[in-house]
Every structure is written in C-alpha cells, then in structure tokens.
Coordinates of C-alpha atoms and ligand atoms in Angstrom, one line a residue:
M88 CA -0.3 0.1 0.1
N89 CA 1.0 3.8 -0.5
V90 CA -0.7 6.5 1.5
T91 CA 0.6 10.2 1.0
P92 CA -1.7 13.3 0.5
W93 CA -1.2 12.9 -3.0
E94 CA -1.7 9.4 -3.9
V95 CA -3.6 6.5 -2.3
E96 CA -3.0 3.1 -3.9
G97 CA -3.3 -0.6 -2.9
V98 CA -5.4 -2.8 -0.2
I99 CA -5.1 -0.7 2.9
D100 CA -4.2 -2.3 6.2
Y101 CA -5.5 0.2 8.6
S102 CA -3.8 -1.6 12.3
K103 CA -0.5 -1.2 9.5
L104 CA -1.0 2.3 8.9
I105 CA -1.5 3.1 12.5
E106 CA 1.5 1.1 13.1
E107 CA 3.7 2.7 9.8
F108 CA 2.4 6.4 10.7
G109 CA 2.7 5.9 14.8
M110 CA -1.1 7.1 15.7
Q111 CA -3.2 5.6 18.1
P112 CA -6.2 2.9 17.8
F113 CA -9.5 5.1 17.8
S114 CA -10.9 2.2 20.1
E115 CA -8.6 3.2 22.8
V116 CA -10.6 6.6 23.6
L117 CA -13.9 5.4 22.5
P118 CA -15.3 4.2 25.8
E119 CA -14.7 8.1 27.1
I120 CA -16.8 9.4 24.9
E121 CA -20.2 10.8 25.5
N122 CA -22.8 9.6 22.8
P123 CA -20.3 9.1 20.1
H124 CA -21.2 9.8 16.7
I125 CA -21.6 6.0 14.2
L126 CA -18.6 6.6 12.0
M127 CA -16.9 6.5 15.9
R128 CA -19.3 3.7 17.2
R129 CA -18.8 1.7 14.0
G130 CA -15.1 1.9 13.2
A131 CA -15.1 4.3 10.5
I132 CA -12.9 6.5 12.8
F133 CA -9.8 3.9 13.3
G134 CA -7.1 6.1 14.7
H135 CA -6.4 9.1 16.3
R136 CA -3.3 11.6 18.0
D137 CA -3.7 12.8 21.3
Y138 CA -7.7 12.8 21.2
W139 CA -8.0 12.5 25.0
R140 CA -6.9 16.2 24.9
I141 CA -10.6 16.6 23.5
V142 CA -12.0 14.1 25.8
K143 CA -10.7 16.0 28.9
A144 CA -11.6 19.2 27.7
M145 CA -15.4 18.4 26.9
K146 CA -15.7 16.7 30.1
R147 CA -14.3 20.1 32.3
G148 CA -16.2 22.2 29.9
E149 CA -12.8 23.8 29.0
P150 CA -12.5 25.7 25.2
W151 CA -11.4 23.6 22.5
A152 CA -11.7 23.5 18.7
V153 CA -12.5 21.4 15.7
M154 CA -11.0 22.5 12.6
S155 CA -10.6 21.0 8.9
G156 CA -10.5 22.0 5.4
F157 CA -12.1 20.9 2.4
M158 CA -10.1 21.5 -1.0
P159 CA -12.6 22.1 -4.0
S160 CA -11.3 20.6 -6.9
G161 CA -14.5 19.0 -7.6
L162 CA -18.1 18.3 -6.2
P163 CA -18.2 17.3 -2.9
H164 CA -19.2 13.5 -2.4
F165 CA -19.7 11.3 0.7
G166 CA -15.8 10.6 1.2
H167 CA -16.1 14.6 2.0
K168 CA -19.1 14.4 3.8
M169 CA -18.0 11.9 6.7
T170 CA -15.6 14.9 7.4
M171 CA -18.2 17.3 7.4
D172 CA -20.3 15.0 9.7
E173 CA -17.2 14.9 12.3
I174 CA -17.0 18.9 12.1
V175 CA -21.1 18.8 13.1
W176 CA -20.9 16.2 15.5
H177 CA -17.9 18.4 17.5
Q178 CA -19.4 21.4 17.3
R179 CA -22.7 19.9 18.6
S180 CA -20.2 18.6 21.5
G181 CA -18.9 21.8 22.9
G182 CA -16.0 22.8 20.5
T183 CA -15.8 25.7 18.2
A184 CA -15.9 24.8 14.4
F185 CA -13.5 26.1 11.8
V186 CA -13.9 25.4 8.4
A187 CA -11.3 26.0 5.6
I188 CA -12.0 26.4 1.6
A189 CA -8.6 25.2 0.4
D190 CA -8.6 27.2 -2.5
M191 CA -5.1 27.6 -2.4
E192 CA -4.3 24.2 -2.3
A193 CA -6.8 23.4 -5.2
H194 CA -5.0 26.9 -7.0
S195 CA -1.5 25.6 -6.7
V196 CA -1.7 22.0 -6.6
R197 CA -4.6 21.2 -9.1
G198 CA -4.2 24.6 -11.2
L199 CA -8.2 25.4 -10.7
S200 CA -8.9 29.2 -11.6
W201 CA -10.2 31.4 -8.6
E202 CA -13.4 31.6 -9.6
K203 CA -13.8 28.0 -10.3
T204 CA -12.2 27.3 -7.0
R205 CA -14.8 29.7 -5.3
E206 CA -17.6 28.4 -7.3
L207 CA -17.0 24.9 -6.1
G208 CA -16.1 26.0 -2.1
L209 CA -19.7 27.8 -2.0
F210 CA -21.2 23.9 -2.7
Y211 CA -18.7 22.8 0.1
I212 CA -20.0 25.2 2.7
K213 CA -23.8 25.2 1.3
S214 CA -23.4 21.4 2.5
I215 CA -21.7 21.5 5.6
I216 CA -24.4 24.1 6.7
A217 CA -27.2 21.6 5.2
L218 CA -25.4 18.8 7.6
G219 CA -26.2 20.9 10.4
L220 CA -23.4 23.1 10.9
N221 CA -24.5 26.1 13.0
E222 CA -23.7 29.8 12.7
D223 CA -20.9 30.1 15.1
A224 CA -18.6 28.7 12.9
V225 CA -15.9 30.3 11.2
I226 CA -15.8 29.5 7.5
Y227 CA -13.1 31.1 5.2
F228 CA -11.0 30.5 1.6
Q229 CA -7.2 30.7 2.4
S230 CA -6.5 33.2 0.0
K231 CA -9.0 35.1 1.9
S232 CA -7.4 35.3 5.8
P233 CA -4.9 37.3 6.6
H234 CA -4.5 35.3 9.9
V235 CA -3.7 31.9 8.0
K236 CA -1.4 33.2 5.0
D237 CA 0.4 35.3 7.8
L238 CA 0.7 32.3 10.2
A239 CA 2.0 30.2 7.0
F240 CA 4.4 32.6 6.1
E241 CA 6.0 32.6 9.9
L242 CA 5.7 28.6 10.1
S243 CA 7.5 28.4 6.8
A244 CA 10.7 29.7 8.2
E245 CA 11.0 26.7 10.3
V246 CA 11.1 24.3 7.6
N247 CA 13.6 23.5 4.9
F248 CA 13.8 21.6 2.2
S249 CA 15.1 18.2 2.9
E250 CA 12.3 18.1 5.8
L251 CA 9.6 18.5 3.1
R252 CA 11.3 15.7 0.8
A253 CA 11.6 13.3 4.1
I254 CA 7.5 13.9 4.8
Y255 CA 6.1 14.2 1.4
G256 CA 8.5 12.9 -1.3
F257 CA 8.9 16.1 -3.2
N258 CA 11.9 16.9 -5.7
S259 CA 13.8 19.4 -7.7
D260 CA 10.8 19.7 -9.9
T261 CA 8.4 20.7 -6.9
S262 CA 6.4 24.0 -7.2
L263 CA 7.2 26.4 -4.8
A264 CA 3.8 27.3 -4.4
K265 CA 2.9 23.3 -3.9
M266 CA 5.7 23.3 -0.9
F267 CA 4.0 26.7 0.5
V268 CA 0.3 25.2 0.9
T269 CA 2.0 22.2 3.5
A270 CA 3.0 25.7 5.3
V271 CA -1.0 27.1 4.4
Q272 CA -2.2 23.8 5.7
A273 CA -0.6 23.9 9.0
A274 CA -1.6 27.5 9.3
D275 CA -4.9 26.4 8.9
I276 CA -5.0 24.1 11.8
L277 CA -2.9 26.2 14.3
H278 CA -4.6 29.3 13.8
P279 CA -7.4 28.2 16.2
Q280 CA -5.2 28.8 19.0
L281 CA -3.6 32.6 17.5
S282 CA -5.1 35.7 20.5
D283 CA -7.7 37.0 18.0
F284 CA -9.1 33.7 18.3
G285 CA -9.3 32.8 22.1
G286 CA -5.2 32.0 22.6
P287 CA -3.9 28.3 23.0
K288 CA -6.5 25.4 22.9
P289 CA -6.9 21.5 22.0
V290 CA -7.8 21.8 18.6
V291 CA -9.1 18.5 16.8
V292 CA -8.6 17.9 13.1
P293 CA -10.9 15.1 11.7
V294 CA -9.3 13.8 8.6
G295 CA -8.8 11.2 6.3
A296 CA -5.4 9.1 6.5
D297 CA -3.6 10.3 3.8
Q298 CA -3.4 13.3 6.1
D299 CA -1.6 12.4 8.4
P300 CA 2.0 13.9 7.2
H301 CA 0.4 16.9 7.4
M302 CA -0.5 16.4 10.8
R303 CA 3.1 15.1 11.8
L304 CA 4.6 18.3 10.5
T305 CA 2.1 20.6 12.2
R306 CA 2.6 19.0 15.2
D307 CA 6.3 19.6 15.0
L308 CA 6.2 23.0 14.0
A309 CA 3.4 23.6 16.9
A310 CA 6.5 23.4 18.7
R311 CA 9.0 24.7 17.0
V312 CA 7.5 28.1 16.8
S313 CA 6.7 28.1 20.5
I314 CA 8.9 29.5 23.2
F315 CA 8.9 26.8 25.7
S316 CA 9.3 23.4 25.3
F317 CA 8.2 20.5 27.2
E318 CA 9.9 16.9 28.5
P319 CA 8.5 14.8 31.3
I320 CA 10.8 14.3 34.0
E321 CA 10.0 12.1 37.1
K322 CA 7.3 14.0 38.9
G323 CA 7.0 16.9 36.7
L324 CA 8.2 18.6 33.6
R325 CA 11.6 20.3 32.0
I326 CA 11.2 23.3 30.4
R327 CA 13.5 24.6 27.9
S328 CA 13.3 27.9 25.9
R329 CA 13.9 27.9 22.0
K330 CA 14.5 31.4 21.5
G331 CA 16.9 31.8 24.3
G332 CA 17.6 31.2 27.6
D333 CA 16.2 34.7 28.8
Y334 CA 12.8 33.9 28.3
L335 CA 13.4 31.2 31.3
D336 CA 13.2 34.4 33.7
N337 CA 10.0 34.2 33.1
I338 CA 9.3 30.8 33.8
K339 CA 11.6 31.5 37.6
K340 CA 8.6 33.6 38.9
L341 CA 5.9 30.3 38.9
D342 CA 4.6 29.3 42.0
F343 CA 6.1 25.5 41.8
E344 CA 8.5 23.8 43.4
K345 CA 11.6 24.0 40.7
K346 CA 15.1 23.5 40.3
V347 CA 16.7 26.0 38.1
Y348 CA 19.7 24.8 35.7
E349 CA 21.8 27.4 33.4
E350 CA 20.1 25.7 30.3
H351 CA 16.6 24.6 31.5
I352 CA 14.1 24.1 34.6
D353 CA 12.4 21.5 36.3
I354 CA 9.0 21.7 37.8
F355 CA 7.8 19.5 39.8
G356 CA 3.9 18.9 40.3
D357 CA 0.6 18.2 38.5
V358 CA 1.9 18.5 35.1
E359 CA -1.4 19.8 33.1
E360 CA -1.2 22.7 35.7
I361 CA 2.2 23.5 35.1
E362 CA 1.9 23.4 31.1
R363 CA -0.8 25.8 31.7
A364 CA 1.0 28.4 33.6
V365 CA 3.5 28.0 31.2
R366 CA 1.7 28.7 28.3
E367 CA -0.1 31.9 29.9
I368 CA 3.3 33.3 30.7
E369 CA 4.3 32.5 26.8
V370 CA 1.0 34.0 25.8
N371 CA 1.7 37.2 27.5
I372 CA 5.1 37.7 26.3
G373 CA 3.8 37.4 23.0
G374 CA 4.7 33.8 22.5
F375 CA 2.1 31.3 20.2
A376 CA 2.2 28.6 23.2
F377 CA 0.4 26.0 20.7
I378 CA -0.5 23.2 21.9
P379 CA 0.1 20.1 19.2
P380 CA -3.2 19.4 17.6
S381 CA -5.1 16.4 17.7
S382 CA -6.5 14.5 15.1
T383 CA -8.8 11.7 14.0
Y384 CA -8.5 9.4 11.4
H385 CA -11.5 7.9 9.4
R386 CA -11.1 5.1 6.7
F387 CA -11.2 6.2 2.6
T388 CA -14.3 5.8 1.1
T389 CA -14.6 2.7 -1.4
G390 CA -15.6 3.8 -5.1
L391 CA -18.6 2.8 -6.2
T392 CA -17.1 0.7 -8.7
G393 CA -14.2 -0.6 -6.6
G394 CA -10.8 0.9 -5.7
K395 CA -10.8 4.3 -3.8
M396 CA -13.4 7.2 -4.6
S397 CA -11.7 9.9 -6.2
S398 CA -13.3 12.8 -7.8
S399 CA -11.5 12.6 -11.0
K400 CA -13.5 9.3 -11.8
P401 CA -17.6 10.6 -11.5
E402 CA -18.7 6.7 -12.1
S403 CA -16.4 5.9 -8.8
Y404 CA -18.9 8.4 -6.1
I405 CA -22.1 10.1 -5.7
S406 CA -21.6 13.7 -5.3
L407 CA -24.0 15.4 -3.0
L408 CA -24.9 17.5 -5.7
D409 CA -26.0 14.2 -8.1
S410 CA -29.7 14.4 -9.0
P411 CA -31.6 12.1 -6.6
E412 CA -32.4 9.8 -9.9
E413 CA -28.6 9.7 -10.6
G414 CA -27.3 9.0 -6.9
A415 CA -29.9 6.0 -6.8
K416 CA -28.9 4.7 -10.4
K417 CA -25.2 5.0 -9.4
V418 CA -26.1 2.5 -6.4
M419 CA -27.8 0.2 -8.2
R420 CA -24.4 -0.1 -10.5
A421 CA -22.3 -0.4 -7.5
F422 CA -20.1 -3.1 -6.8
T423 CA -21.3 -5.8 -3.8
G424 CA -20.3 -8.2 -1.5
G425 CA -22.7 -10.6 -3.1
R426 CA -21.8 -14.1 -4.9
A427 CA -21.8 -15.0 -8.7
T428 CA -24.9 -16.5 -8.7
A429 CA -28.3 -16.3 -6.3
E430 CA -28.1 -19.9 -5.8
E431 CA -24.7 -19.4 -4.4
Q432 CA -25.7 -16.6 -2.3
R433 CA -28.9 -18.2 -0.6
R434 CA -26.5 -21.2 -0.1
L435 CA -22.9 -19.1 1.1
G436 CA -24.1 -15.7 2.3
G437 CA -22.9 -12.1 1.6
E438 CA -19.9 -10.3 2.3
P439 CA -20.9 -7.4 3.9
E440 CA -17.6 -6.2 4.5
K441 CA -16.8 -6.2 1.2
C442 CA -19.4 -4.2 0.1
V443 CA -19.9 -0.9 -0.8
V444 CA -23.5 -0.7 -0.6
F445 CA -23.2 -1.4 2.8
E446 CA -20.7 0.7 3.5
L447 CA -23.3 3.5 3.1
Y448 CA -25.8 2.0 5.2
S449 CA -23.2 1.6 8.0
Y450 CA -21.4 5.2 7.3
H451 CA -24.5 7.4 6.3
L452 CA -28.2 5.9 5.7
I453 CA -28.9 4.0 8.7
E454 CA -28.8 5.5 11.8
K455 CA -30.4 2.9 14.0
D456 CA -27.9 0.0 14.9
E457 CA -30.9 -2.7 15.4
E458 CA -31.4 -1.8 11.4
L459 CA -27.8 -2.1 10.4
R460 CA -28.1 -5.6 12.1
Q461 CA -30.5 -7.2 10.7
I462 CA -29.4 -5.9 7.3
E463 CA -25.9 -7.4 7.9
A464 CA -27.6 -10.9 9.4
D465 CA -30.0 -11.1 6.7
C466 CA -26.8 -10.6 4.2
R467 CA -24.6 -12.9 5.9
E468 CA -27.4 -15.5 6.2
G469 CA -28.1 -15.7 2.4
R470 CA -31.8 -14.1 3.3
M471 CA -31.6 -11.2 1.3
L472 CA -30.1 -10.7 -2.1
C473 CA -28.4 -8.0 -3.7
G474 CA -31.2 -6.6 -6.5
K475 CA -33.7 -5.9 -3.3
C476 CA -30.8 -5.0 -0.9
K477 CA -29.5 -2.3 -3.4
K478 CA -33.0 -1.2 -4.4
M479 CA -33.5 -0.3 -0.8
A480 CA -30.0 1.6 -0.7
A481 CA -31.2 3.6 -3.9
E482 CA -34.3 4.7 -2.3
L483 CA -32.5 5.9 0.6
I484 CA -29.7 7.7 -1.2
R485 CA -32.8 9.4 -3.2
N486 CA -34.5 10.9 -0.6
F487 CA -31.1 12.0 1.0
L488 CA -30.1 13.5 -1.8
K489 CA -33.6 15.4 -2.5
E490 CA -33.5 16.7 1.2
H491 CA -29.9 17.5 1.0
Q492 CA -30.3 19.6 -1.8
E493 CA -33.7 21.3 -0.5
K494 CA -31.3 22.3 2.4
M495 CA -28.6 23.5 0.2
E496 CA -31.0 25.7 -1.5
A497 CA -32.6 27.4 1.8
V498 CA -28.9 28.0 3.3
D499 CA -28.9 31.5 4.4
L500 CA -25.1 32.2 3.8
S501 CA -25.9 35.8 5.1
K502 CA -26.1 34.6 9.0
Y503 CA -22.8 32.9 8.7
T504 CA -19.2 34.6 9.4
I505 CA -17.5 33.7 6.0
I506 CA -14.4 35.1 5.2
G507 CA -13.8 35.1 1.7
Ligands
LIG4 N1 -5.3 19.3 2.2 C1 -6.5 18.8 2.6 C2 -7.4 17.8 1.4 O1 -6.9 17.7 0.4 C3 -7.8 19.9 2.6 C4 -7.0 20.9 3.9 C5 -6.5 22.0 3.7 C6 -7.4 20.6 5.2 N2 -6.7 22.3 4.9 C7 -6.7 21.7 6.1 C8 -7.5 19.3 5.8 C9 -6.5 21.4 7.3 C10 -7.4 19.5 7.5 C11 -7.2 20.5 8.3 O2 -8.4 17.2 1.4
SF4_5 FE1 -24.1 -5.9 0.0 FE2 -26.7 -6.2 0.7 FE3 -25.5 -7.6 -1.3 FE4 -25.0 -7.9 1.1 S1 -27.0 -8.4 0.4 S2 -23.5 -8.0 -0.4 S3 -25.1 -5.6 1.9 S4 -25.6 -5.7 -1.4

C-alpha cells in the first residue's frame, strides 16, 4: 500500500497504517466519549493522535475547537460528507468549528482558476451547513484569511527542503507554491489558537488517513514556533526555551517547586497545571504557546466501482449534488459483496465487509444500530439478495439527496461568518 496526501494506492491495512504512521487506535478512547458518532462506533474512525486532550476538555467544559478543510477541486461527495459530519458532531459536542476552503491548494496543486475554486467552495460550504453546521462556525477561504497567510509565512521559516522531501517526497521539480501550501495547511490547523481566536486550546482535526503527514509536520511546527518546550521528567516537566535562555527568567517566577539549571528549569507538580501556567506566561510575553493539535483518522471511502473514491472518476462516487435519480442509478450499478449467482448467495451468504452498499448503509444511510444489524444478518445468512438490497439503498440515497439539496437551497449564507 502507498498512502500520501497526493496518492492512495493498494489494499489498505489499517492496523499497519496505525503502526507505520505512529497513530493510536481510536478504540482506546471510544469508551471515554459520550454519545459517540456512528462513524466512531462503527469503526470508520479508526485512529487518532492525542484525542484525550479533546475528551478532557469536553468533560471539564474547557474551550476547544474542531477544524478541517476541503480542497475545492471537484464536487463534494460522500467521502467529504464524513469529514463534514465529524465537524458538525464536534461542534454540537461543544467545540468551536473552523472550516477551511483550501482554494490556495486547489489553485496551486490542481491548477484551478480562482473563480472555479470559489464556485466549488460555495458548494462545500452550503453542504456542511445543510448537514447541520451552525452559525457559530468560522468558515473561510484560505486565500482570504490574513491570519492564515501570515501564520503560514511565519511557520515556513521553520521548514527546510530536506524535511519536506522526507515527509512528502518532494523533489527538485516541485513548485514553490506546492511546498508552501503545506505551511498554509499547518496554519489552517494552528490559527484557531491565535490570540485573536481566544489563544491556545486543544484543537481536533478530523481527516482521512492520507492527511497524517500534514498532521505530523504541523505538530512539530507547533512546538518549533513556540518559545517553551516541555519534556516529561519524574514528577514534573523540564522546561526549555527555544528562543534563548533569557525567556526562562519568566518561568522562575512560577509558584511551583522547581530546580533552576543553566539551560532549563525542572518544575514539579501536576503536569497539566504546569503546562497551563507556562503557556499562560508565553502568551503574555507574545509567544504562540501552541498546543500540538489532535486528530482523528477515518477510512477511505470505497469507490462505487471498487478502489478509492476519487473526484477524477465521476462513476466512482455519488456527489452530494448528483440528482436523486442519478444517485439512485449509481447505487444500482455499485460493486457489492454478493456472490456470482443467486443460488450461491442463498447457500453461502453475502460478504457485507466487502460491500460498497453496506458501507453506505453503515456510514451514511442508517442511523439505528438495530436496523443495520438486521441487514448485516440477512446478508450474511443469504436471506437477502443484492438486487433487493440495492433497491433499498437506492431509495435511501434518493431521499437523502433530495432532502440535502433542498436544505442547500434554503441555506442563508448571510447568517454565517464567511471570510472570503
Ligand atoms: N489538504 C486537504 C485535502 O486535500 C484539505 C485541507 C486544507 C485540510 N487545509 C486543511 C484538511 C486543514 C485538514 C485541515 O483534502
Ligand atoms: Fe451488499 Fe446487500 Fe448484497 Fe449484502 S445483500 S452483499 S449488503 S448489497
């Protein structure tokens, strides 16, 4: 398998991906989450980084945010709907939502005109609002956000070519703009922590697993542009200054048990309290004090005709803007986990884990666990054949698309904060 932000190939083994990328399995935090989303419960979200920061902030009623972005290079489809649903769920669970339309990325990496990225971007915005995003969200086009562009420039001072080559496989033919959009994406992710947006806070970024290289770079940059660094020691934290030793004088004033050394200060006590106090000092002296962002990773959406769903293959996906009829037709043509003949299927049963239609049911179309379990059992035991099953899915898709598009029509953008 090959998984990068620009390419996903081969059969994806998600446990291997967790291991290779150094993510954590989502099952580990699931029991801590109140009313988890179906994508969480049903295993679509399989991995995370530092999601415990979000769980804690939720439980304590402290401020936190959710942020993700969409590259407007084609129409929004059911793969994007996953991220949209995740943003909406987190907003409802108490996070401030930030939604980026990655027009700089679409323009520089995919060569779309600014007019086109704007036109497509609005479809994404209306779609996520139709899916339930409320007015408290900050929605923006990358190219129109001074916060994001200024921060991207600042972050780019900390990145050199060898690092980008190691993370993304860039080479001497890679354009400067394509390199720069990696800093823009890092800025997307970190800007909710700027003082204009309330300062440092846990931020979760729901994304597809291919975006993890961006997360690794961003988490690293968060530490590199901030003044103080933290290193766990026995019963406390070791604090260093990345911007010269003078800054450590500010830490000496902290009311904790501590040991002062030439190059660092060891502070003893509750680790979270120490972190909080040090970040507060950093903000007061004008530093970023970024908390490394958390992330969740969802599975790739299987294309209707097998392989990964891709915006460059219209027959591989159902767009949220396809006519209800077209959507239903695509479902009828989808690959299933059915057997070669009806006789065989009655005898052996179907294979829902290999079925695109079942994936649609599970991640998008069926809310009630009981109902989903029934379909799964009927399929596995050969009681239901694919023709009938697909008809049912087609009907659900038809209704979903009709309703979704009506909601999109009714969206009143003037009620929302849209930077762009
Ligand atoms: N690069 C992402 C994609 O291709 C889009 C994106 C831009 C994004 N900025 C982001 C995703 C910030 C998460 C967070 O889909
Ligand atoms: Fe998929 Fe339904 Fe066929 Fe089972 S019966 S393989 S769930 S289409």
